[in-house]
Amino acid sequence: MTKTYAVIGDPIAHSLSPLIHNTLYARYRLDCRYIPLQVKQQDVPEFFASTLGSRIAGCNVTMPNKAAVIPHLLDIHEDAALCRSVNTIAADGLKGWSTDAPGLRRAVEQAGFSYKGSTLLLYGAGGAASSIALDFARQGGAALYVCNRTAEKAHALVGFVRENSAIPMAGAICDADLPTVLPGCDLFFNTTPLGMSHTGLEFASLDFLGSLPPHALVCDLIYNPFETKLLARAKALGLATLNGLPMLIHQAFLSFEKWFGILPDEADYAAIWQALTSALGV
Ligand code: NAP
């Protein structure tokens, strides 16, 4: 019998996850299908009571449900529990993981960079930033700077990372500190919606990019637009750039591995990249 997997969130219609997973099912000849399922936050208990397990074998979780699913799980990976963010669930055993931060790490490594011994400027201090900061610190990052609109959240994230890792240096900064701090950074990640299509939100100035050293990687978690103004300016300065699509693909690959025990390979990556860029009209 065909097994059904899903991504649950609200809104969900524009999710690219069904395209990624259904392409993998076809490539691995799995008798499975993957559907988008609109589940509002208040309907999460109902989803666990009547849908997961009986009709759905596993699911990905996206906004606004990444924390709301946690009380319904029996076995949660430590990092996901600490960050209060689950994006992958197996109905069997009610297990939960977060593959977002490891997905980004794989994307960064694929681009030829490593967290080990690196200095990261994390722009933003929300849910994605928390998972990424902890992963960076636990995977050998040397120094972390968090810059956020709301300074208290940057300080809270730094405290959280210090408590839960042995990172040698972590500090909160503000926009005015960027020219001083960026010359010592290897990695700059934007985890805010600044630059995202249809939001009208943009960085007030991108001049800070000129303070990064020439070997630095600038990564934007956004993939719509495919190249944000942040990435276009970084590229014009000769810096390496990465948009959010490789992270999206790698987090999906790691979810697929949790469910089927198979980690998709480079040929799968190329096929999915092709499918996604066509779907995005790039
Ligand atoms: P979140 O928890 O809502 O955090 C949003 C962050 O952006 C906060 O630090 C917030 O600052 C900041 N922010 C929001 N509006 C801002 C503005 N106008 N000016 C300056 N800062 C602003 O969101 P999230 O779940 O972490 O997601 C963050 C981003 O990552 C989203 O764009 C999401 O689409 C993307 N994402 C991509 C992938 C992928 O696979 N590529 C995966 C996960 C997430 P305050 O603290 O001041 O509110």
Short mmCIF file of C-alpha atoms and ligand atoms in Angstrom, two decimals:
data_model
loop_
_atom_site.label_atom_id
_atom_site.label_comp_id
_atom_site.label_asym_id
_atom_site.label_seq_id
_atom_site.Cartn_x
_atom_site.Cartn_y
_atom_site.Cartn_z
CA MET A 1 0.00 0.00 0.00
CA THR A 2 1.30 3.45 -0.90
CA LYS A 3 2.70 5.25 2.16
CA THR A 4 1.92 8.94 2.57
CA TYR A 5 4.33 11.56 3.93
CA ALA A 6 3.50 15.24 4.32
CA VAL A 7 4.70 18.71 5.19
CA ILE A 8 2.47 20.40 7.74
CA GLY A 9 2.27 24.17 8.16
CA ASP A 10 0.22 27.25 7.47
CA PRO A 11 0.46 28.59 4.78
CA ILE A 12 1.69 25.50 2.92
CA ALA A 13 0.51 25.66 -0.72
CA HIS A 14 3.80 27.04 -2.05
CA SER A 15 6.09 24.57 -0.25
CA LEU A 16 8.81 23.06 -2.46
CA SER A 17 9.12 20.00 -0.18
CA PRO A 18 6.59 17.87 -2.15
CA LEU A 19 8.62 18.38 -5.34
CA ILE A 20 11.85 17.35 -3.58
CA HIS A 21 10.46 14.26 -1.85
CA ASN A 22 8.27 13.02 -4.72
CA THR A 23 11.30 13.30 -7.02
CA LEU A 24 13.31 11.19 -4.54
CA TYR A 25 10.50 8.59 -4.30
CA ALA A 26 10.54 8.25 -8.10
CA ARG A 27 14.36 7.96 -8.21
CA TYR A 28 14.43 5.31 -5.45
CA ARG A 29 11.26 3.55 -6.73
CA LEU A 30 9.54 3.90 -3.36
CA ASP A 31 5.80 3.29 -3.22
CA CYS A 32 5.24 6.59 -1.39
CA ARG A 33 3.71 9.98 -1.97
CA TYR A 34 4.34 13.32 -0.27
CA ILE A 35 1.65 15.96 0.13
CA PRO A 36 1.33 19.49 1.52
CA LEU A 37 -1.10 19.52 4.43
CA GLN A 38 -2.45 22.76 5.85
CA VAL A 39 -2.35 22.39 9.63
CA LYS A 40 -2.93 25.53 11.67
CA GLN A 41 -1.13 25.73 15.01
CA GLN A 42 -4.34 25.18 16.97
CA ASP A 43 -5.01 22.02 14.91
CA VAL A 44 -1.69 20.31 15.75
CA PRO A 45 -3.22 18.15 18.57
CA GLU A 46 -5.94 16.97 16.19
CA PHE A 47 -3.29 16.09 13.57
CA PHE A 48 -1.51 13.83 16.09
CA ALA A 49 -4.79 12.31 17.34
CA SER A 50 -6.37 11.45 14.01
CA THR A 51 -3.93 11.72 11.10
CA LEU A 52 -0.31 10.93 12.00
CA GLY A 53 0.22 7.18 12.17
CA SER A 54 -3.11 6.22 10.64
CA ARG A 55 -2.87 8.10 7.36
CA ILE A 56 0.60 9.69 7.46
CA ALA A 57 3.82 7.71 8.09
CA GLY A 58 5.97 10.77 8.68
CA CYS A 59 6.03 14.49 8.14
CA ASN A 60 8.08 17.61 7.85
CA VAL A 61 7.02 20.55 9.96
CA THR A 62 7.22 24.16 8.95
CA MET A 63 6.01 27.54 10.23
CA PRO A 64 4.23 28.00 12.60
CA ASN A 65 4.31 24.45 14.02
CA LYS A 66 7.99 23.65 14.72
CA ALA A 67 7.60 24.10 18.49
CA ALA A 68 3.91 23.16 18.74
CA VAL A 69 4.56 19.51 17.73
CA ILE A 70 7.05 18.93 20.58
CA PRO A 71 4.59 18.01 23.41
CA HIS A 72 3.17 15.25 21.17
CA LEU A 73 6.48 13.45 20.57
CA LEU A 74 8.01 10.65 22.65
CA ASP A 75 11.61 10.75 21.44
CA ILE A 76 13.20 14.07 20.42
CA HIS A 77 16.78 14.53 19.30
CA GLU A 78 18.71 16.58 21.87
CA ASP A 79 19.50 19.60 19.66
CA ALA A 80 15.88 19.81 18.47
CA ALA A 81 14.63 19.66 22.07
CA LEU A 82 17.11 22.33 23.20
CA CYS A 83 16.19 24.67 20.35
CA ARG A 84 12.48 23.82 20.65
CA SER A 85 12.31 23.25 16.91
CA VAL A 86 11.34 20.00 15.14
CA ASN A 87 11.10 19.80 11.35
CA THR A 88 11.04 16.01 10.84
CA ILE A 89 8.75 13.45 12.47
CA ALA A 90 8.48 9.67 12.14
CA ALA A 91 5.06 8.35 13.21
CA ASP A 92 6.68 5.06 14.22
CA GLY A 93 7.90 5.77 17.76
CA LEU A 94 6.78 9.41 17.56
CA LYS A 95 10.36 10.53 16.94
CA GLY A 96 11.38 14.11 16.13
CA TRP A 97 14.50 15.77 14.74
CA SER A 98 15.58 19.08 13.29
CA THR A 99 17.49 18.74 10.04
CA ASP A 100 17.56 22.50 9.30
CA ALA A 101 20.92 23.36 10.86
CA PRO A 102 22.71 20.17 9.74
CA GLY A 103 21.23 20.83 6.27
CA LEU A 104 22.80 24.29 6.19
CA ARG A 105 26.11 22.86 7.46
CA ARG A 106 26.15 20.36 4.57
CA ALA A 107 25.38 23.19 2.12
CA VAL A 108 28.25 25.26 3.53
CA GLU A 109 30.62 22.29 3.29
CA GLN A 110 29.47 21.62 -0.28
CA ALA A 111 30.46 25.25 -1.05
CA GLY A 112 33.97 24.45 0.24
CA PHE A 113 33.72 26.03 3.71
CA SER A 114 33.81 24.48 7.18
CA TYR A 115 32.58 25.50 10.62
CA LYS A 116 35.71 24.09 12.30
CA GLY A 117 37.88 26.96 13.53
CA SER A 118 35.71 29.56 11.74
CA THR A 119 34.23 32.85 12.90
CA LEU A 120 30.54 33.36 12.06
CA LEU A 121 28.44 36.50 12.01
CA LEU A 122 24.85 35.39 12.39
CA TYR A 123 22.43 38.12 11.34
CA GLY A 124 19.13 37.50 13.16
CA ALA A 125 18.30 35.63 16.37
CA GLY A 126 15.02 33.83 15.60
CA GLY A 127 14.18 30.13 15.44
CA ALA A 128 16.45 29.24 12.50
CA ALA A 129 19.31 31.27 13.97
CA SER A 130 19.08 29.41 17.30
CA SER A 131 19.46 25.98 15.68
CA ILE A 132 22.26 27.20 13.42
CA ALA A 133 24.14 28.90 16.27
CA LEU A 134 24.04 25.77 18.44
CA ASP A 135 25.11 23.54 15.56
CA PHE A 136 27.96 25.91 14.63
CA ALA A 137 29.17 26.01 18.24
CA ARG A 138 28.96 22.23 18.67
CA GLN A 139 30.66 21.50 15.36
CA GLY A 140 33.88 23.30 16.19
CA GLY A 141 33.11 26.94 15.42
CA ALA A 142 35.78 29.19 16.98
CA ALA A 143 33.80 32.40 17.44
CA LEU A 144 30.18 33.49 17.01
CA TYR A 145 28.77 36.99 16.77
CA VAL A 146 24.99 37.49 16.79
CA CYS A 147 23.56 40.73 15.42
CA ASN A 148 19.81 41.24 15.80
CA ARG A 149 17.27 44.08 15.57
CA THR A 150 16.09 43.24 19.10
CA ALA A 151 19.31 43.30 21.13
CA GLU A 152 17.87 41.27 24.05
CA LYS A 153 17.23 38.32 21.73
CA ALA A 154 20.83 38.42 20.48
CA HIS A 155 22.08 38.40 24.09
CA ALA A 156 19.69 35.55 24.99
CA LEU A 157 20.88 33.47 22.02
CA VAL A 158 24.52 34.02 22.95
CA GLY A 159 23.77 32.94 26.54
CA PHE A 160 21.98 29.83 25.26
CA VAL A 161 24.92 28.87 23.02
CA ARG A 162 27.46 29.45 25.81
CA GLU A 163 25.42 27.26 28.19
CA ASN A 164 25.10 24.41 25.72
CA SER A 165 28.48 24.29 23.99
CA ALA A 166 32.17 24.84 24.63
CA ILE A 167 32.59 27.51 21.92
CA PRO A 168 35.64 29.63 22.85
CA MET A 169 33.98 32.97 22.06
CA ALA A 170 30.38 34.15 21.56
CA GLY A 171 29.08 37.71 21.71
CA ALA A 172 26.12 39.89 20.79
CA ILE A 173 26.71 42.97 18.63
CA CYS A 174 24.63 45.67 16.93
CA ASP A 175 24.70 47.03 13.35
CA ALA A 176 27.11 49.80 14.37
CA ASP A 177 29.70 47.16 15.38
CA LEU A 178 29.69 45.43 11.96
CA PRO A 179 32.66 47.34 10.44
CA THR A 180 34.77 46.42 13.48
CA VAL A 181 33.76 42.77 13.72
CA LEU A 182 33.39 41.69 10.06
CA PRO A 183 37.11 41.86 9.10
CA GLY A 184 37.65 38.86 11.43
CA CYS A 185 34.73 36.80 10.08
CA ASP A 186 34.88 33.84 7.68
CA LEU A 187 31.12 33.35 7.40
CA PHE A 188 28.14 35.74 7.28
CA PHE A 189 24.63 34.21 7.41
CA ASN A 190 21.43 36.23 6.99
CA THR A 191 18.60 34.53 8.88
CA THR A 192 16.15 37.46 8.76
CA PRO A 193 13.46 38.10 6.11
CA LEU A 194 15.37 41.20 4.92
CA GLY A 195 15.55 40.87 1.12
CA MET A 196 12.75 38.33 0.77
CA SER A 197 10.30 38.76 -2.14
CA HIS A 198 6.90 40.28 -1.44
CA THR A 199 7.90 41.54 2.03
CA GLY A 200 9.19 44.95 0.95
CA LEU A 201 11.93 44.45 3.58
CA GLU A 202 15.53 45.28 2.68
CA PHE A 203 18.78 45.99 4.55
CA ALA A 204 19.02 49.77 5.11
CA SER A 205 22.57 49.59 3.70
CA LEU A 206 24.79 46.78 2.41
CA ASP A 207 28.02 48.75 2.77
CA PHE A 208 29.02 46.53 5.72
CA LEU A 209 29.81 43.75 3.22
CA GLY A 210 32.92 45.69 2.20
CA SER A 211 34.36 44.98 5.66
CA LEU A 212 34.43 41.19 5.13
CA PRO A 213 37.77 39.60 4.19
CA PRO A 214 38.07 38.38 0.56
CA HIS A 215 37.88 34.68 1.50
CA ALA A 216 34.51 35.01 3.32
CA LEU A 217 31.26 33.22 2.45
CA VAL A 218 28.00 35.19 2.48
CA CYS A 219 24.96 32.98 2.88
CA ASP A 220 21.31 34.01 2.73
CA LEU A 221 18.67 31.56 3.96
CA ILE A 222 16.29 33.13 1.43
CA TYR A 223 15.88 31.54 -2.04
CA ASN A 224 13.07 33.77 -3.30
CA PRO A 225 14.42 35.87 -4.93
CA PHE A 226 17.05 33.41 -6.07
CA GLU A 227 19.69 36.10 -5.66
CA THR A 228 18.92 38.66 -2.95
CA LYS A 229 20.46 42.14 -3.03
CA LEU A 230 22.74 40.94 -0.21
CA LEU A 231 24.10 38.12 -2.38
CA ALA A 232 24.33 40.28 -5.51
CA ARG A 233 26.44 42.86 -3.66
CA ALA A 234 28.61 40.17 -2.05
CA LYS A 235 29.19 38.60 -5.47
CA ALA A 236 30.09 41.99 -6.96
CA LEU A 237 32.70 42.33 -4.21
CA GLY A 238 34.20 38.97 -5.23
CA LEU A 239 32.95 37.10 -2.15
CA ALA A 240 31.64 33.51 -2.25
CA THR A 241 27.83 33.33 -1.98
CA LEU A 242 25.18 30.76 -1.15
CA ASN A 243 21.40 31.16 -1.27
CA GLY A 244 18.86 29.16 0.77
CA LEU A 245 18.13 26.49 -1.83
CA PRO A 246 21.07 24.15 -1.02
CA MET A 247 20.01 24.26 2.66
CA LEU A 248 16.42 23.42 1.67
CA ILE A 249 17.62 20.44 -0.38
CA HIS A 250 20.02 19.13 2.27
CA GLN A 251 17.49 19.39 5.11
CA ALA A 252 15.10 17.38 2.92
CA PHE A 253 17.83 14.79 2.20
CA LEU A 254 18.46 14.39 5.93
CA SER A 255 14.70 13.95 6.57
CA PHE A 256 14.60 11.32 3.82
CA GLU A 257 17.50 9.54 5.54
CA LYS A 258 15.59 9.51 8.86
CA TRP A 259 12.57 7.87 7.19
CA PHE A 260 14.22 5.48 4.72
CA GLY A 261 17.80 5.00 5.94
CA ILE A 262 19.19 6.23 2.61
CA LEU A 263 21.13 9.47 2.24
CA PRO A 264 20.54 10.82 -1.30
CA ASP A 265 23.72 11.32 -3.33
CA GLU A 266 25.23 13.93 -5.65
CA ALA A 267 23.25 12.69 -8.66
CA ASP A 268 20.04 13.09 -6.65
CA TYR A 269 21.17 16.59 -5.68
CA ALA A 270 21.71 17.53 -9.33
CA ALA A 271 18.28 16.16 -10.32
CA ILE A 272 16.52 17.98 -7.50
CA TRP A 273 18.41 21.20 -8.18
CA GLN A 274 17.22 21.02 -11.80
CA ALA A 275 13.61 20.37 -10.74
CA LEU A 276 13.59 23.20 -8.19
CA THR A 277 15.23 25.82 -10.38
CA SER A 278 12.73 24.99 -13.18
CA ALA A 279 9.85 25.30 -10.70
CA LEU A 280 11.23 28.65 -9.51
CA GLY A 281 11.70 29.80 -13.11
CA VAL A 282 15.43 30.42 -12.63
P1 NAP B 1 11.85 33.96 13.06
O1 NAP B 1 11.98 33.02 14.19
O2 NAP B 1 10.58 34.72 12.89
O3 NAP B 1 13.07 35.02 13.17
C1 NAP B 1 13.13 36.12 12.33
C2 NAP B 1 14.38 36.95 12.62
O4 NAP B 1 14.41 38.03 11.68
C3 NAP B 1 14.41 37.59 14.00
O5 NAP B 1 15.75 37.65 14.42
C4 NAP B 1 13.86 39.00 13.74
O6 NAP B 1 14.35 39.98 14.61
C5 NAP B 1 14.44 39.27 12.37
N1 NAP B 1 13.64 40.25 11.65
C6 NAP B 1 12.35 40.12 11.25
N2 NAP B 1 11.96 41.23 10.60
C7 NAP B 1 13.02 42.08 10.61
C8 NAP B 1 13.24 43.39 10.12
N3 NAP B 1 12.28 44.05 9.46
N4 NAP B 1 14.45 43.95 10.30
C9 NAP B 1 15.43 43.30 10.96
N5 NAP B 1 15.28 42.05 11.46
C10 NAP B 1 14.09 41.46 11.27
O7 NAP B 1 12.07 33.24 11.67
P2 NAP B 1 12.94 31.89 11.39
O8 NAP B 1 12.07 30.72 11.50
O9 NAP B 1 14.19 31.97 12.17
O10 NAP B 1 13.27 32.05 9.83
C11 NAP B 1 14.19 33.03 9.42
C12 NAP B 1 14.41 32.98 7.91
O11 NAP B 1 15.03 31.77 7.55
C13 NAP B 1 13.13 33.08 7.08
O12 NAP B 1 13.42 33.94 6.01
C14 NAP B 1 12.92 31.64 6.61
O13 NAP B 1 12.21 31.60 5.39
C15 NAP B 1 14.36 31.20 6.44
N6 NAP B 1 14.53 29.71 6.49
C16 NAP B 1 15.05 29.12 5.38
C17 NAP B 1 15.26 27.75 5.39
C18 NAP B 1 15.84 27.08 4.17
O14 NAP B 1 15.80 25.83 4.07
N7 NAP B 1 16.41 27.81 3.24
C19 NAP B 1 14.95 26.97 6.52
C20 NAP B 1 14.42 27.63 7.65
C21 NAP B 1 14.24 29.02 7.63
P3 NAP B 1 13.61 40.37 16.00
O15 NAP B 1 14.12 39.40 17.01
O16 NAP B 1 14.02 41.76 16.25
O17 NAP B 1 12.13 40.21 15.76
#
